[in-house]
Short mmCIF file of C-alpha atoms and ligand atoms in Angstrom, two decimals:
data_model
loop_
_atom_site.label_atom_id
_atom_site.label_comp_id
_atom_site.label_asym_id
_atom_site.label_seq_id
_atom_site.Cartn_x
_atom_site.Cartn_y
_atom_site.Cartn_z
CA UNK A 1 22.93 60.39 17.81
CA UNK A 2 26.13 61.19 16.86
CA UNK A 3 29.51 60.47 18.91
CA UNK A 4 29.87 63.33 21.20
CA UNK A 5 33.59 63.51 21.36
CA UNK A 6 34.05 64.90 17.90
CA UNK A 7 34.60 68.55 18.42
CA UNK A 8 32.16 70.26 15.55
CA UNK A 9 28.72 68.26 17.18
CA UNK A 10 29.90 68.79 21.28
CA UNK A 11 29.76 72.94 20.34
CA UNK A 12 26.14 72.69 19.31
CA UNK A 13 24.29 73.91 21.86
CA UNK A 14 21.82 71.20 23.13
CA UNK A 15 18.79 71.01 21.06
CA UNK A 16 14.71 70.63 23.30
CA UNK A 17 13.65 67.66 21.86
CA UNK A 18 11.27 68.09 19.13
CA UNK A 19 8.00 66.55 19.03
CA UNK A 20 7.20 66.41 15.90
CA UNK A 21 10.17 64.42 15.20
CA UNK A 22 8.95 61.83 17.81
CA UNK A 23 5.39 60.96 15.85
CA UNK A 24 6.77 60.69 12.90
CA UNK A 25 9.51 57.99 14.45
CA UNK A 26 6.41 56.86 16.31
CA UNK A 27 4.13 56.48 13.08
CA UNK A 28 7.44 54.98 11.20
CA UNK A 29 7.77 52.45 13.79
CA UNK A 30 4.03 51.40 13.87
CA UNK A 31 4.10 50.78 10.41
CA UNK A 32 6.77 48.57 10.34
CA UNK A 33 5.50 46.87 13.37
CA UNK A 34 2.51 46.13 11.02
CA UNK A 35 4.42 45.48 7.54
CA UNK A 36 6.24 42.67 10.08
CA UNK A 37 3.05 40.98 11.26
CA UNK A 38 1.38 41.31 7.82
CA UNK A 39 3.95 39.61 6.20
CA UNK A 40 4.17 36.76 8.99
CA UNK A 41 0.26 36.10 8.52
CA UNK A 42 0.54 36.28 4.79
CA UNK A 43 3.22 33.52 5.16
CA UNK A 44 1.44 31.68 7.75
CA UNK A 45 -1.86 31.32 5.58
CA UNK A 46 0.21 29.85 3.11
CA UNK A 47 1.85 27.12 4.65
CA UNK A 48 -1.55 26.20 6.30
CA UNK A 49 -3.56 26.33 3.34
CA UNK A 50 -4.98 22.82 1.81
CA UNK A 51 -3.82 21.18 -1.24
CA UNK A 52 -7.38 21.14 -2.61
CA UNK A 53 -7.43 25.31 -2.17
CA UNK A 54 -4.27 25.97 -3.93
CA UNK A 55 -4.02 26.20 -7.98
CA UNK A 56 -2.19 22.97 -9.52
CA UNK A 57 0.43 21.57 -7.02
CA UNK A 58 4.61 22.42 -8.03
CA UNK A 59 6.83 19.99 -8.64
CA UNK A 60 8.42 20.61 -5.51
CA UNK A 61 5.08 20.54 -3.51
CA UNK A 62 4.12 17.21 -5.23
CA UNK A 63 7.72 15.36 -3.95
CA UNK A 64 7.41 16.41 -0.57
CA UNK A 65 3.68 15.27 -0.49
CA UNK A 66 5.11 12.13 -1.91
CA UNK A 67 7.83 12.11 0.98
CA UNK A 68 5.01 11.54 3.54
CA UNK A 69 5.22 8.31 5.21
CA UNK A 70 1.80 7.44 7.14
CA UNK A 71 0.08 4.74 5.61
CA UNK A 72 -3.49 7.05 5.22
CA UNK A 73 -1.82 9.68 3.05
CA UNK A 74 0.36 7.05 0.90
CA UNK A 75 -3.36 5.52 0.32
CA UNK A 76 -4.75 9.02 -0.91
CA UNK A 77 -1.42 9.87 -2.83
CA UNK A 78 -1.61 6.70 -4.12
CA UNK A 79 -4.79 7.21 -5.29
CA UNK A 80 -4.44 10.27 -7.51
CA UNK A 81 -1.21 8.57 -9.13
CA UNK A 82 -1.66 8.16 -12.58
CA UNK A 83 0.40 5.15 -12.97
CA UNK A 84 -2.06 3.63 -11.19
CA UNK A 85 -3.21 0.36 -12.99
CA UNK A 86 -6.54 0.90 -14.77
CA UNK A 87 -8.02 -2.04 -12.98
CA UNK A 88 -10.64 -3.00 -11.25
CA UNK A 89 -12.05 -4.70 -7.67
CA UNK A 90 -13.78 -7.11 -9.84
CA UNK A 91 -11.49 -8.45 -12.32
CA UNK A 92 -11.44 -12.19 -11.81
CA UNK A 93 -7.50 -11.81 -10.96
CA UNK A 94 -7.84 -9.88 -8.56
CA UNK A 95 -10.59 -11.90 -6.10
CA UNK A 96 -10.14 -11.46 -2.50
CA UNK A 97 -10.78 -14.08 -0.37
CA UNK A 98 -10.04 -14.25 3.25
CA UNK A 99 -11.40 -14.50 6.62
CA UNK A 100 -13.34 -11.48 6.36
CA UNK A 101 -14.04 -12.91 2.65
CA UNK A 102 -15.36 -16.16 2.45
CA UNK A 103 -16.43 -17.53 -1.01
CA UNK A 104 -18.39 -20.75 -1.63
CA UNK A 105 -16.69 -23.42 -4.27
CA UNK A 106 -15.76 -21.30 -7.34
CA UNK A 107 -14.86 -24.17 -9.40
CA UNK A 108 -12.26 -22.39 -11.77
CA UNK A 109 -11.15 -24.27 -14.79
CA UNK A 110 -8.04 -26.04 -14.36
CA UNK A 111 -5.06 -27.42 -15.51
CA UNK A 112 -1.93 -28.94 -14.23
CA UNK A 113 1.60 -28.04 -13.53
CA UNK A 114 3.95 -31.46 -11.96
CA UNK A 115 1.96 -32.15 -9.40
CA UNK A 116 -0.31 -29.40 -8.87
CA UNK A 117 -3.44 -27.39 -10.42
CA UNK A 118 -3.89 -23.66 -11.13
CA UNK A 119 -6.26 -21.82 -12.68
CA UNK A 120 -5.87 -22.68 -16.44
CA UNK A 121 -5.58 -18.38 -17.44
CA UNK A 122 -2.15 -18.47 -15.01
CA UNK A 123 -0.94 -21.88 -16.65
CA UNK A 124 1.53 -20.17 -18.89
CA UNK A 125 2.41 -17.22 -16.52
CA UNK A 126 3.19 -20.41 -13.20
CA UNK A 127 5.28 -21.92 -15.52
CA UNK A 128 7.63 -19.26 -16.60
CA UNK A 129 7.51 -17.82 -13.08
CA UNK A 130 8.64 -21.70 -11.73
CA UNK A 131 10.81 -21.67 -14.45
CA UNK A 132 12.55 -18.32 -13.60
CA UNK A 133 12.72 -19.28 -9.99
CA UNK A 134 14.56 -22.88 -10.67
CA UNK A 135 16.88 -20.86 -12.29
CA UNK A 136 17.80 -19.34 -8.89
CA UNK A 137 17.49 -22.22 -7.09
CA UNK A 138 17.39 -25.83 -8.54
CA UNK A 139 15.38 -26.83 -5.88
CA UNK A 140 12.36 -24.58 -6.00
CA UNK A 141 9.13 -26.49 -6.48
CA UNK A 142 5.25 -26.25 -6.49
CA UNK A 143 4.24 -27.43 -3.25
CA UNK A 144 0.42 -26.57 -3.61
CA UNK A 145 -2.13 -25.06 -5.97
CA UNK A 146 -5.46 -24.93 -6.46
CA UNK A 147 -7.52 -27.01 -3.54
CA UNK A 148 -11.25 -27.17 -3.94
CA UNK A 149 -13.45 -25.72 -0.54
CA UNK A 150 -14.13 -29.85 0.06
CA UNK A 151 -10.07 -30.51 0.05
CA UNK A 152 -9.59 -27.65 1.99
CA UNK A 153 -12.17 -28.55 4.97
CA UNK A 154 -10.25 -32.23 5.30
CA UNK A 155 -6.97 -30.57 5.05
CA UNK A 156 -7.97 -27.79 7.88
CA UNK A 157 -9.21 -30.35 10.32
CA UNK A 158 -6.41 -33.04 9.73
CA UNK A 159 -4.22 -30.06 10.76
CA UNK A 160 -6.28 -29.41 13.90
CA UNK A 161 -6.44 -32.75 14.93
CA UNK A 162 -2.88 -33.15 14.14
CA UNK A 163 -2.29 -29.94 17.20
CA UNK A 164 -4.83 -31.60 19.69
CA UNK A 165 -2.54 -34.44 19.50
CA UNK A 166 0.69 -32.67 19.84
CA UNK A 167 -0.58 -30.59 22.55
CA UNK A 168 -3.65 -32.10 24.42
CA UNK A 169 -4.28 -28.83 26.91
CA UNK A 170 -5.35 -27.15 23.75
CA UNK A 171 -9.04 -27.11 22.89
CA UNK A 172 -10.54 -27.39 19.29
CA UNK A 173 -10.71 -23.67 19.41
CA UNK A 174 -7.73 -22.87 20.70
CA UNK A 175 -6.13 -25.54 18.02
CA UNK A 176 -7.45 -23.63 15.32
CA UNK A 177 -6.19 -20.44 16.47
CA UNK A 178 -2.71 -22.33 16.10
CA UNK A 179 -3.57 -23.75 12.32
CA UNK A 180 -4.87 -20.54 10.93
CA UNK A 181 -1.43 -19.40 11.46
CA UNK A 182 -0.32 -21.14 8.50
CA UNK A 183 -3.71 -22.50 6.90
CA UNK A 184 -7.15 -21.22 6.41
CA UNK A 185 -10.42 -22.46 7.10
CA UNK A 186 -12.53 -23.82 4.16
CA UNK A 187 -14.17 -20.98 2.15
CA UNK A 188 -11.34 -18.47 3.22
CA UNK A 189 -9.01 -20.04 1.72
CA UNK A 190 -7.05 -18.38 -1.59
CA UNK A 191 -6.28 -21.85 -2.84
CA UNK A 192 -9.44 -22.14 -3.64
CA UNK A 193 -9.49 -19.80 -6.42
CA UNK A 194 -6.73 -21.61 -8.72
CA UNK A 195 -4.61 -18.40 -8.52
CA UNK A 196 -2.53 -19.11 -5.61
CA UNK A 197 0.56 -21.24 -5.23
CA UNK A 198 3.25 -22.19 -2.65
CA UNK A 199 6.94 -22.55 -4.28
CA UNK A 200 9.77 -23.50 -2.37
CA UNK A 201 13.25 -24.97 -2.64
CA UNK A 202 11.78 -26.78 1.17
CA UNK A 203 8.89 -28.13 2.39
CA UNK A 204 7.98 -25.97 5.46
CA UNK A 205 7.16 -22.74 5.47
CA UNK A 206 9.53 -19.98 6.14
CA UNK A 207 12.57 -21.99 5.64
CA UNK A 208 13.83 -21.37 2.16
CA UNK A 209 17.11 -19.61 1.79
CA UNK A 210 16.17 -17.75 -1.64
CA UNK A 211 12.60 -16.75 -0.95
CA UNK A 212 14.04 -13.32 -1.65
CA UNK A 213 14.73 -13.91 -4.40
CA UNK A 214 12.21 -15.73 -5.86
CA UNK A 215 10.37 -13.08 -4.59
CA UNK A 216 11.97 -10.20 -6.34
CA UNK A 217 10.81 -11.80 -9.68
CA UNK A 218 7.60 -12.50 -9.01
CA UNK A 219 5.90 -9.60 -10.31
CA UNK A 220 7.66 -10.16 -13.96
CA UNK A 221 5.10 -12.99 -14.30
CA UNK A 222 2.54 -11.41 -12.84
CA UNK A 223 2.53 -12.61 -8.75
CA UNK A 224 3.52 -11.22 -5.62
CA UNK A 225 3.86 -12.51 -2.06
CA UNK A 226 0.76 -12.84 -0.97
CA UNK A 227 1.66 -12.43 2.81
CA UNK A 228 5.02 -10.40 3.48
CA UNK A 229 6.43 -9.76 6.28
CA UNK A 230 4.40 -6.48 8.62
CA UNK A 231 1.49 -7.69 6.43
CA UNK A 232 -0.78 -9.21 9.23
CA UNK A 233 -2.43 -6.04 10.17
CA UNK A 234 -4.43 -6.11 6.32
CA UNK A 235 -4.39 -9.70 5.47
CA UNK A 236 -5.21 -11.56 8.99
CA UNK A 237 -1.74 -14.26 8.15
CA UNK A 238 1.20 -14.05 9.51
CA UNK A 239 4.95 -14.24 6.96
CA UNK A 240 4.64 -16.47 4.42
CA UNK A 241 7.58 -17.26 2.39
CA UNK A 242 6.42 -19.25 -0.15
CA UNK A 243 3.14 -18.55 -0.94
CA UNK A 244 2.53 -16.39 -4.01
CA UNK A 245 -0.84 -15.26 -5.78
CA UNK A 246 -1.42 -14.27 -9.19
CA UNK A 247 -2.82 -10.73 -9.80
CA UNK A 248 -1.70 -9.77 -12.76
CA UNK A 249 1.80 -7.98 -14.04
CA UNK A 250 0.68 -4.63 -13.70
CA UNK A 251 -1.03 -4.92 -10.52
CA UNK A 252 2.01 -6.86 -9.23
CA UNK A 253 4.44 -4.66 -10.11
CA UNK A 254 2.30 -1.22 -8.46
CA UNK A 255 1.71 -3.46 -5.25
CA UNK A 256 5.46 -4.29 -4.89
CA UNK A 257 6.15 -0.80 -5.49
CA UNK A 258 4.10 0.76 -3.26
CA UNK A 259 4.29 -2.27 -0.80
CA UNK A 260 0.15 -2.89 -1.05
CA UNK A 261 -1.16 -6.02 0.01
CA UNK A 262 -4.12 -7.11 -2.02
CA UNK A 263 -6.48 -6.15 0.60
CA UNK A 264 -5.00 -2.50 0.17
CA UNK A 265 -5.04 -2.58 -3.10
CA UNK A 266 -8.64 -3.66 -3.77
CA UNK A 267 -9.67 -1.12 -0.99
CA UNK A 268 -7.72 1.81 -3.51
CA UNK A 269 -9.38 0.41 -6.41
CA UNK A 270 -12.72 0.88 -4.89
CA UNK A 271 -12.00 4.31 -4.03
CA UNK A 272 -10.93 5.40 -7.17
ZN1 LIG B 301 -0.46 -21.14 0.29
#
């Protein structure tokens, strides 16, 4: 209403107050009650409604899918990226074995490098890659390579003799526990396949001062560290700093990217 103390509105006599005037503020009011809760559904639907409903995705839709963090949707966005390597769960380079893995003898062809053997179709690729990483460090050298299922099943129970000795409350199965923390029982183990190798500048695991970056490089020739550090939960071993497997360049270089371990990326391959 308007202010009462100007002169021309307090001499007009005091109007009854008119009814008709109060629907139609009434019917006003209603409908802007229900423009307000239209519009709030209408924008409610939309920021509920799935990706998979929606016509193509916009940029700006894609990046904050991308932003996600949880390790299911980074496997699903994963999976529709197109940079994804055309490769497959089969190719010989990309063989999983582990403990839930096991693979008889598989008697790869092979060839040596110093004082190891690899797999002859990573001969050229170890080389450069040792190469690269003496460059770095002088000191970096093969420690181990390919090791048949027969070397492997001497080497495991040397090992768990050698932690019955140093500890004699330990049982054979409790000693084991301790050795498959840094080696695997025959038939598990990825040495056998002639495409894994441990390179240090040291001798014992998890003591080199430039297994970063040695590292880093790794997926130029085609590797990657086969058991980083949070890795555990998808490969069953704990950090290992020196021990690197052979998968490819392409494959490397998407795993390091997208921080996959080979049992992740296998399991994306296989859904693709
Ligand atoms: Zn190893």
């Amino acid at each position: 209403m308007p202010n009462n103390e100007q002169p021309y509105h307090r001499r007009r006599p005091r109007q009854k107050p008119r009814y008709d005037r109060l629907v139609g503020v009434a019917v006003v009011t209603i409908l802007a009650i229900c423009a307000v809760v239209f519009v709030f559904h209408a924008l409610l639907k939309k920021e509920t409604a799935t990706p998979t409903k929606s016509t193509p995705t916009s940029q700006s839709q894609k990046s904050a899918e991308k932003a996600k963090t949880s390790s299911d949707t980074a496997t699903s966005e994963v999976k529709k990226d197109k940079n994804l390597p055309d490769s497959k769960a089969t190719d010989w380079d990309l063989v999983l074995v582990n403990r839930d893995n096991p693979k008889d003898e598989l008697n790869p062809d092979v060839v040596q490098i110093g004082n190891v053997w690899v797999d002859a179709r990573i001969a050229d690729a170890t080389e450069r890659f040792l190469t690269a990483a003496q460059a770095i460090n002088p000191a970096e050298h093969l420690i181990s390579g390919y090791r048949s299922v027969d070397y492997q099943t001497t080497l495991y129970n040397q090992y768990v003799d050698q932690e019955m000795a140093a500890d004699p409350s330990l049982d054979r199965e409790a000693a084991e526990k301790v050795v498959q923390t840094y080696s695997q029982p025959p038939t598990k183990s990825e040495h056998q396949t002639g495409l894994a190798i441990d390179l240090s500048d040291v001798d014992s695991l998890n003591e080199s001062t430039t297994a970063e970056q040695v590292a880093a490089i790794a997926p130029d020739y085609g590797f990657v560290l086969r058991f980083p550090e949070g890795g555990a939960a998808s490969t069953g071993v704990e950090h290992e700093d020196w021990h690197f497997r052979y998968v490819g360049v392409a494959n490397a270089k998407y795993m390091t990217e997208h921080h996959l371990t080979l049992e992740d990326y296998v399991k994306l391959l296989d859904k693709k």
